[in-house]
């Protein structure tokens, strides 16, 4: 496996600028999730890497091999880039064995197919038809098919979107395991932030044709590059603030922020950074949304509303007067 | 794009006949143009053609729409049977129907005969789409009209009929095109239209320039008609109810009109199916005493099957890249290629035949009077059918499968061969079968291009009918009906509906 580098990739369709001089780098053996709302250019980026779209400008390299750029264009069949498309897209006229073995020379086929089916947890499925498989099984076969020729990179295009919730996390974990075991370099395109944060080594957030931020899931969640990214990767509590030398003054009191620029701006907190307390700013509970393991409690303060994540069981009820306190430090975004 | 080159070859083939007509007509010089266009006879031919066209079109509309309404919206007994009867005349080649009527005791001929026979043949072109439009239009509209105070008759005229008219009009324009294209029926019935005159001038004189000019006059008419037909059909498409399942249209009881309705349907079935069936059965029974030339029948059948087989293979081979290109890369540029590849849609068989004769005589002398040239003509004529079948077959295979194949190391052609084609194969095969059957019935191009001594069922029937050897012609007519109607009937059963007609 090898690393992937995209530099200054632009692509427009008519007047629509799908990719705008964007960069992306995927280190060898890592799985990077490209996260963004629909229409942000993430699918175009994937198709550029696979070789189904020619970028208008920019360069793509796999390891030390340039596949696009400098007047070069390597066609998809010579890139050694595996693809797991949406809804699996197994060849309906071929059985599982011939699907998985599609990219293999005939001689090496059956041993490698058996090995891969074992790996994805479907041993003995060789003679099944795609129509006989469940959604999760189809995803696994599609993954095995993409991995079979030992590609230098594997692309996953919203591979779990069509699966129902319970199955999705199971298949997702299996895919993660298989990619780790084969030390595959991978790019996963998704619009589901929970999926991106839970499965990827790094997450690249895209907006309007550009990668805005690329970071580890933990870093992305706690230090989003701007408020848009912050809202996109999780629930956000935003407080107006004035910051000076690492302390921001807000309606919830003084909050320690990472040093940097001072002045007027916005402090970003995550709901789990707020807790119900005896002392603090008081307000009344407006509503409670129960999630099982935790609950989101909306509290009306004198000047604004905030949301708290509370571990269940929840001790307060709608209408109760509570006090809210901030825990830990926060991120400050000066006004521009 | 690996598909572009073969597509351009197919487009080249499709345009070959017209190109050589233009070459020939240009070479003939301005005087020939003036002379041909100024001839009173040319005007007479155009008028004759248009008169027949308009009469048939009007008839199909006037008779077809009420018939469609009977089939779609009334509580008819044995509706399935009546629907099949209404559709089958389209499958009978017009020259077979003409043969039946000209050899009948009535000896129908001329404008009246041509009008009756072509009207009967093309009536399904109006009935079938109108039935579909009437059945699929949501009855909610009619119910709303009733709640707004309209009587059932008023609703029929102000709501139901306007919704069905685009489909009926598109069908009627197809009937008009059918008449412009028709060579066999008018020739047998001795009604002077452009197609018949073209064949006569080609046979009688060596003035190829004049023939080419006259052929271009016909092409101008057919192209104009195709253009109008497309415009109307486009509009008809927009009027159709979209996806979702509209509730079944409401049917009304026939009440005291039942006898009239059944009498009308019986009359149509009798004229369209009954007369040919009775007449052909009768001639087979009496023909046995006259002695059927079994050897000639057998040889003509073998020749027909052979050229149709070759033609279908070549046509589908040319159509495949075009169909794949259109399905995979829809866009303005491919749409232009499509228009050209569909040239055969606007070219009557006689015109394609003459165009290829001129082509062979001026640049490919060795091809003249060969089966190869005949097969080329079939390809031009039936490319649209094959492209349509290939295109819709390929469209059923999602493009992402091609992309997966590419990412697994297949080239463009490799992906087509290992993924697209296996998935599209059943549809392509059905298209090939359709082309094969169409070629077996083809008359005018075969007549012009067949090498001496090569006779198909159609040309044998035509030759014998022309010298009034009716009883000798009958076995060929029976064979053609078997070729034409039986597969059409089976296909209609297989697809649950009667397909488009030929020509």
CSV table of C-alpha atoms in Angstrom, one decimal, chain A residues 42-327:
chain,number,residue,atom,x,y,z
A,42,UNK,CA,-16.5,14.7,-2.2
A,43,UNK,CA,-17.8,12.2,-4.8
A,44,UNK,CA,-16.1,14.2,-7.6
A,45,UNK,CA,-12.8,14.0,-5.6
A,46,UNK,CA,-13.2,10.2,-5.3
A,47,UNK,CA,-13.9,9.9,-9.0
A,48,UNK,CA,-10.8,12.0,-9.8
A,49,UNK,CA,-8.7,9.7,-7.7
A,50,UNK,CA,-10.2,6.6,-9.3
A,51,UNK,CA,-9.7,8.0,-12.8
A,52,UNK,CA,-13.3,8.4,-13.9
A,53,UNK,CA,-13.0,12.2,-14.1
A,54,UNK,CA,-10.2,14.2,-15.5
A,55,UNK,CA,-9.4,17.2,-13.2
A,56,UNK,CA,-9.1,20.6,-14.9
A,57,UNK,CA,-5.9,21.3,-12.9
A,58,UNK,CA,-3.8,19.7,-10.2
A,59,UNK,CA,-1.9,16.6,-9.5
A,60,UNK,CA,-2.7,13.2,-8.0
A,61,UNK,CA,0.0,10.9,-6.9
A,62,UNK,CA,0.0,7.4,-5.5
A,63,UNK,CA,3.3,6.8,-3.7
A,64,UNK,CA,6.0,8.0,-6.1
A,65,UNK,CA,3.7,7.5,-9.1
A,66,UNK,CA,1.9,10.5,-10.6
A,67,UNK,CA,-1.4,9.3,-12.0
A,68,UNK,CA,-2.8,12.7,-13.0
A,69,UNK,CA,-0.9,15.9,-13.7
A,70,UNK,CA,2.1,17.1,-15.7
A,71,UNK,CA,0.1,16.1,-18.8
A,72,UNK,CA,-0.1,12.5,-17.6
A,73,UNK,CA,-3.4,10.6,-17.2
A,74,UNK,CA,-3.3,7.0,-16.1
A,75,UNK,CA,-6.6,5.3,-17.0
A,76,UNK,CA,-8.6,3.7,-14.2
A,77,UNK,CA,-7.6,0.1,-15.1
A,78,UNK,CA,-3.9,0.9,-14.6
A,79,UNK,CA,-4.1,2.8,-11.3
A,80,UNK,CA,-4.5,-0.2,-8.9
A,81,UNK,CA,-7.2,1.7,-7.0
A,82,UNK,CA,-10.0,-0.4,-5.6
A,83,UNK,CA,-13.5,0.9,-5.4
A,84,UNK,CA,-16.4,-0.1,-3.1
A,85,UNK,CA,-19.3,1.8,-4.6
A,86,UNK,CA,-22.6,2.8,-3.1
A,87,UNK,CA,-25.0,-0.1,-2.6
A,88,UNK,CA,-22.1,-2.5,-3.4
A,89,UNK,CA,-23.0,-2.8,-7.1
A,90,UNK,CA,-22.1,-6.4,-7.4
A,91,UNK,CA,-22.1,-7.8,-11.0
A,92,UNK,CA,-25.6,-9.3,-11.1
A,93,UNK,CA,-24.7,-11.9,-13.7
A,94,UNK,CA,-21.8,-13.4,-11.8
A,95,UNK,CA,-21.7,-15.4,-8.6
A,96,UNK,CA,-19.8,-14.3,-5.5
A,97,UNK,CA,-16.6,-16.2,-6.5
A,98,UNK,CA,-16.5,-14.6,-9.9
A,99,UNK,CA,-17.4,-11.2,-8.5
A,100,UNK,CA,-14.5,-11.3,-6.0
A,101,UNK,CA,-12.2,-12.9,-8.6
A,102,UNK,CA,-13.1,-10.4,-11.3
A,103,UNK,CA,-9.8,-8.5,-11.0
A,104,UNK,CA,-7.6,-11.5,-10.6
A,105,UNK,CA,-5.8,-13.6,-13.2
A,106,UNK,CA,-7.6,-16.9,-13.7
A,107,UNK,CA,-4.8,-19.1,-12.3
A,108,UNK,CA,-4.6,-17.4,-8.9
A,109,UNK,CA,-8.3,-17.0,-8.5
A,110,UNK,CA,-9.9,-19.6,-6.3
A,111,UNK,CA,-7.3,-19.6,-3.5
A,112,UNK,CA,-7.3,-15.8,-3.2
A,113,UNK,CA,-11.1,-15.6,-3.4
A,114,UNK,CA,-11.4,-18.2,-0.5
A,115,UNK,CA,-8.8,-16.2,1.5
A,116,UNK,CA,-10.8,-12.9,1.0
A,117,UNK,CA,-14.2,-14.4,1.8
A,118,UNK,CA,-12.7,-15.8,5.0
A,119,UNK,CA,-11.3,-12.3,5.8
A,120,UNK,CA,-14.7,-10.6,5.3
A,121,UNK,CA,-16.5,-13.3,7.3
A,122,UNK,CA,-18.3,-15.0,4.4
A,123,UNK,CA,-16.5,-18.4,4.0
A,124,UNK,CA,-18.2,-20.8,1.7
A,125,UNK,CA,-20.2,-18.1,-0.1
A,126,UNK,CA,-18.5,-18.7,-3.5
A,127,UNK,CA,-21.5,-20.0,-5.4
A,128,UNK,CA,-24.1,-17.6,-4.0
A,129,UNK,CA,-25.7,-15.2,-6.5
A,130,UNK,CA,-25.7,-11.4,-5.5
A,131,UNK,CA,-29.5,-11.5,-5.5
A,132,UNK,CA,-29.4,-14.0,-2.7
A,133,UNK,CA,-27.3,-11.9,-0.4
A,134,UNK,CA,-28.4,-9.5,2.3
A,135,UNK,CA,-27.3,-5.8,2.2
A,136,UNK,CA,-24.5,-6.4,4.7
A,137,UNK,CA,-23.3,-9.4,2.8
A,138,UNK,CA,-23.3,-7.5,-0.4
A,139,UNK,CA,-21.1,-4.8,1.2
A,140,UNK,CA,-18.6,-7.4,2.4
A,141,UNK,CA,-18.4,-9.1,-1.0
A,142,UNK,CA,-17.9,-5.7,-2.6
A,143,UNK,CA,-15.0,-5.0,-0.2
A,144,UNK,CA,-13.5,-8.4,-0.9
A,145,UNK,CA,-13.8,-7.8,-4.6
A,146,UNK,CA,-12.0,-4.4,-4.3
A,147,UNK,CA,-9.2,-5.9,-2.1
A,148,UNK,CA,-8.6,-9.0,-4.2
A,149,UNK,CA,-6.1,-7.6,-6.7
A,150,UNK,CA,-4.1,-6.0,-3.8
A,151,UNK,CA,-4.7,-2.4,-4.8
A,152,UNK,CA,-2.4,0.4,-3.6
A,153,UNK,CA,-5.5,2.3,-2.4
A,154,UNK,CA,-9.1,1.5,-1.7
A,155,UNK,CA,-12.0,4.0,-2.2
A,156,UNK,CA,-15.2,3.6,-0.3
A,157,UNK,CA,-18.1,5.7,-1.6
A,158,UNK,CA,-20.8,5.8,1.1
A,159,UNK,CA,-20.7,2.0,1.3
A,160,UNK,CA,-22.9,1.8,4.4
A,161,UNK,CA,-25.6,4.3,3.4
A,162,UNK,CA,-28.0,1.7,2.2
A,163,UNK,CA,-27.8,-0.5,5.3
A,164,UNK,CA,-30.2,-0.2,8.2
A,165,UNK,CA,-28.9,1.3,11.5
A,166,UNK,CA,-28.1,-1.9,13.5
A,167,UNK,CA,-26.4,-3.6,10.5
A,168,UNK,CA,-24.5,-0.5,9.6
A,169,UNK,CA,-22.3,-0.3,12.7
A,170,UNK,CA,-21.6,-4.0,12.5
A,171,UNK,CA,-20.5,-3.9,8.9
A,172,UNK,CA,-18.6,-0.7,9.5
A,173,UNK,CA,-16.6,-2.3,12.3
A,174,UNK,CA,-15.9,-5.3,10.2
A,175,UNK,CA,-14.7,-3.1,7.3
A,176,UNK,CA,-12.5,-1.2,9.7
A,177,UNK,CA,-11.0,-4.5,10.9
A,178,UNK,CA,-10.4,-5.9,7.4
A,179,UNK,CA,-8.7,-2.6,6.3
A,180,UNK,CA,-6.4,-2.7,9.3
A,181,UNK,CA,-5.6,-6.4,8.8
A,182,UNK,CA,-4.6,-5.8,5.2
A,183,UNK,CA,-3.0,-2.4,6.2
A,184,UNK,CA,-4.8,-0.8,3.3
A,185,UNK,CA,-4.7,2.9,2.6
A,186,UNK,CA,-8.2,4.0,2.2
A,187,UNK,CA,-10.5,6.9,1.5
A,188,UNK,CA,-14.0,6.8,2.7
A,189,UNK,CA,-16.5,9.3,1.4
A,190,UNK,CA,-19.5,10.0,3.7
A,191,UNK,CA,-21.9,12.7,4.8
A,192,UNK,CA,-22.4,11.0,8.1
A,193,UNK,CA,-20.2,12.7,10.8
A,194,UNK,CA,-20.7,9.9,13.3
A,195,UNK,CA,-19.5,7.4,10.8
A,196,UNK,CA,-16.5,9.5,9.8
A,197,UNK,CA,-15.4,10.1,13.5
A,198,UNK,CA,-15.8,6.5,14.5
A,199,UNK,CA,-14.1,4.7,11.7
A,200,UNK,CA,-11.4,6.9,10.3
A,201,UNK,CA,-7.8,7.6,11.4
A,202,UNK,CA,-8.2,11.1,10.0
A,203,UNK,CA,-11.2,13.1,8.8
A,204,UNK,CA,-11.1,15.6,6.0
A,205,UNK,CA,-14.0,18.0,6.1
A,206,UNK,CA,-15.0,19.4,2.7
A,207,UNK,CA,-17.1,22.4,1.8
A,208,UNK,CA,-17.7,24.1,-1.5
A,209,UNK,CA,-15.1,22.0,-3.4
A,210,UNK,CA,-12.3,22.4,-0.8
A,211,UNK,CA,-10.9,20.4,2.1
A,212,UNK,CA,-11.4,22.9,5.0
A,213,UNK,CA,-9.7,20.9,7.7
A,214,UNK,CA,-7.9,17.6,8.0
A,215,UNK,CA,-7.3,16.2,11.4
A,216,UNK,CA,-7.7,13.2,13.7
A,217,UNK,CA,-11.3,12.6,14.9
A,218,UNK,CA,-10.5,13.8,18.4
A,219,UNK,CA,-8.7,16.9,17.2
A,220,UNK,CA,-11.4,17.7,14.7
A,221,UNK,CA,-14.1,17.4,17.3
A,222,UNK,CA,-12.4,19.6,20.0
A,223,UNK,CA,-10.5,22.0,17.7
A,224,UNK,CA,-12.7,22.6,14.6
A,225,UNK,CA,-11.2,25.1,12.2
A,226,UNK,CA,-14.2,27.3,12.1
A,227,UNK,CA,-17.8,27.4,13.4
A,228,UNK,CA,-19.2,25.7,10.2
A,229,UNK,CA,-16.9,22.7,10.7
A,230,UNK,CA,-17.8,22.7,14.4
A,231,UNK,CA,-21.5,22.5,13.7
A,232,UNK,CA,-21.0,19.9,11.1
A,233,UNK,CA,-19.1,17.4,13.2
A,234,UNK,CA,-21.2,17.6,16.3
A,235,UNK,CA,-23.7,19.5,18.5
A,236,UNK,CA,-22.4,22.9,19.2
A,237,UNK,CA,-23.1,25.5,22.0
A,238,UNK,CA,-22.0,28.9,20.9
A,239,UNK,CA,-21.6,31.8,23.3
A,240,UNK,CA,-20.8,35.4,22.5
A,241,UNK,CA,-17.5,36.3,24.3
A,242,UNK,CA,-14.8,38.8,24.8
A,243,UNK,CA,-11.4,37.1,25.1
A,244,UNK,CA,-8.2,38.4,26.5
A,245,UNK,CA,-4.9,36.4,27.2
A,246,UNK,CA,-6.5,33.0,27.3
A,247,UNK,CA,-9.7,33.8,29.2
A,248,UNK,CA,-13.0,34.5,27.5
A,249,UNK,CA,-15.8,36.3,29.4
A,250,UNK,CA,-19.2,34.8,28.6
A,251,UNK,CA,-22.7,34.7,30.1
A,252,UNK,CA,-21.6,31.4,31.7
A,253,UNK,CA,-18.7,33.1,33.3
A,254,UNK,CA,-15.0,33.1,32.5
A,255,UNK,CA,-13.9,30.2,30.3
A,256,UNK,CA,-10.3,29.1,29.7
A,257,UNK,CA,-9.7,29.2,25.9
A,258,UNK,CA,-6.7,28.2,23.9
A,259,UNK,CA,-4.4,31.2,23.5
A,260,UNK,CA,-4.3,33.2,20.4
A,261,UNK,CA,-6.2,36.2,19.2
A,262,UNK,CA,-8.2,38.2,21.7
A,263,UNK,CA,-11.2,40.6,21.2
A,264,UNK,CA,-14.8,39.9,20.5
A,265,UNK,CA,-15.9,36.6,19.2
A,266,UNK,CA,-17.6,33.3,19.8
A,267,UNK,CA,-16.8,30.5,22.2
A,268,UNK,CA,-17.6,27.0,21.1
A,269,UNK,CA,-18.5,24.4,23.7
A,270,UNK,CA,-19.8,20.8,23.2
A,271,UNK,CA,-23.0,19.9,25.1
A,272,UNK,CA,-21.0,17.5,27.3
A,273,UNK,CA,-18.9,20.3,28.5
A,274,UNK,CA,-21.9,21.8,30.3
A,275,UNK,CA,-23.1,20.3,33.5
A,276,UNK,CA,-26.0,20.8,35.9
A,277,UNK,CA,-24.7,22.1,39.2
A,278,UNK,CA,-25.7,23.7,42.5
A,279,UNK,CA,-24.0,26.9,41.7
A,280,UNK,CA,-23.6,28.7,38.4
A,281,UNK,CA,-25.9,30.6,36.0
A,282,UNK,CA,-29.5,29.6,36.6
A,283,UNK,CA,-32.3,28.9,34.1
A,284,UNK,CA,-35.2,26.6,33.6
A,285,UNK,CA,-35.4,23.3,31.7
A,286,UNK,CA,-37.2,23.7,28.4
A,287,UNK,CA,-37.2,20.2,27.1
A,288,UNK,CA,-35.4,16.9,27.3
A,289,UNK,CA,-34.5,14.6,24.4
A,290,UNK,CA,-33.8,11.1,25.6
A,291,UNK,CA,-31.2,9.1,23.7
A,292,UNK,CA,-30.9,6.0,25.9
A,293,UNK,CA,-27.3,6.3,27.1
A,294,UNK,CA,-27.6,10.0,27.5
A,295,UNK,CA,-30.0,12.8,27.0
A,296,UNK,CA,-29.9,16.4,25.6
A,297,UNK,CA,-31.3,18.9,28.1
A,298,UNK,CA,-32.2,22.3,26.7
A,299,UNK,CA,-32.0,25.1,29.3
A,300,UNK,CA,-33.3,28.6,28.9
A,301,UNK,CA,-30.9,31.1,30.4
A,302,UNK,CA,-31.7,34.8,30.8
A,303,UNK,CA,-30.2,35.8,27.4
A,304,UNK,CA,-30.0,32.6,25.5
A,305,UNK,CA,-30.7,28.8,25.3
A,306,UNK,CA,-28.0,26.2,25.7
A,307,UNK,CA,-28.0,22.4,25.3
A,308,UNK,CA,-26.4,20.0,27.8
A,309,UNK,CA,-25.5,16.4,27.4
A,310,UNK,CA,-26.4,14.5,30.6
A,311,UNK,CA,-25.7,10.9,31.4
A,312,UNK,CA,-28.9,9.1,32.2
A,313,UNK,CA,-30.8,8.7,34.4
A,314,UNK,CA,-31.8,12.4,34.2
A,315,UNK,CA,-32.6,13.8,37.6
A,316,UNK,CA,-34.3,17.0,36.4
A,317,UNK,CA,-37.7,17.5,34.7
A,318,UNK,CA,-39.1,20.1,32.3
A,319,UNK,CA,-39.8,23.3,34.2
A,320,UNK,CA,-37.2,22.8,36.9
A,321,UNK,CA,-34.9,25.6,37.8
A,322,UNK,CA,-31.3,24.5,37.3
A,323,UNK,CA,-27.8,26.0,37.4
A,324,UNK,CA,-25.4,25.5,34.5
A,325,UNK,CA,-21.6,25.3,34.8
A,326,UNK,CA,-18.8,24.9,32.2
A,327,UNK,CA,-16.2,22.2,32.4
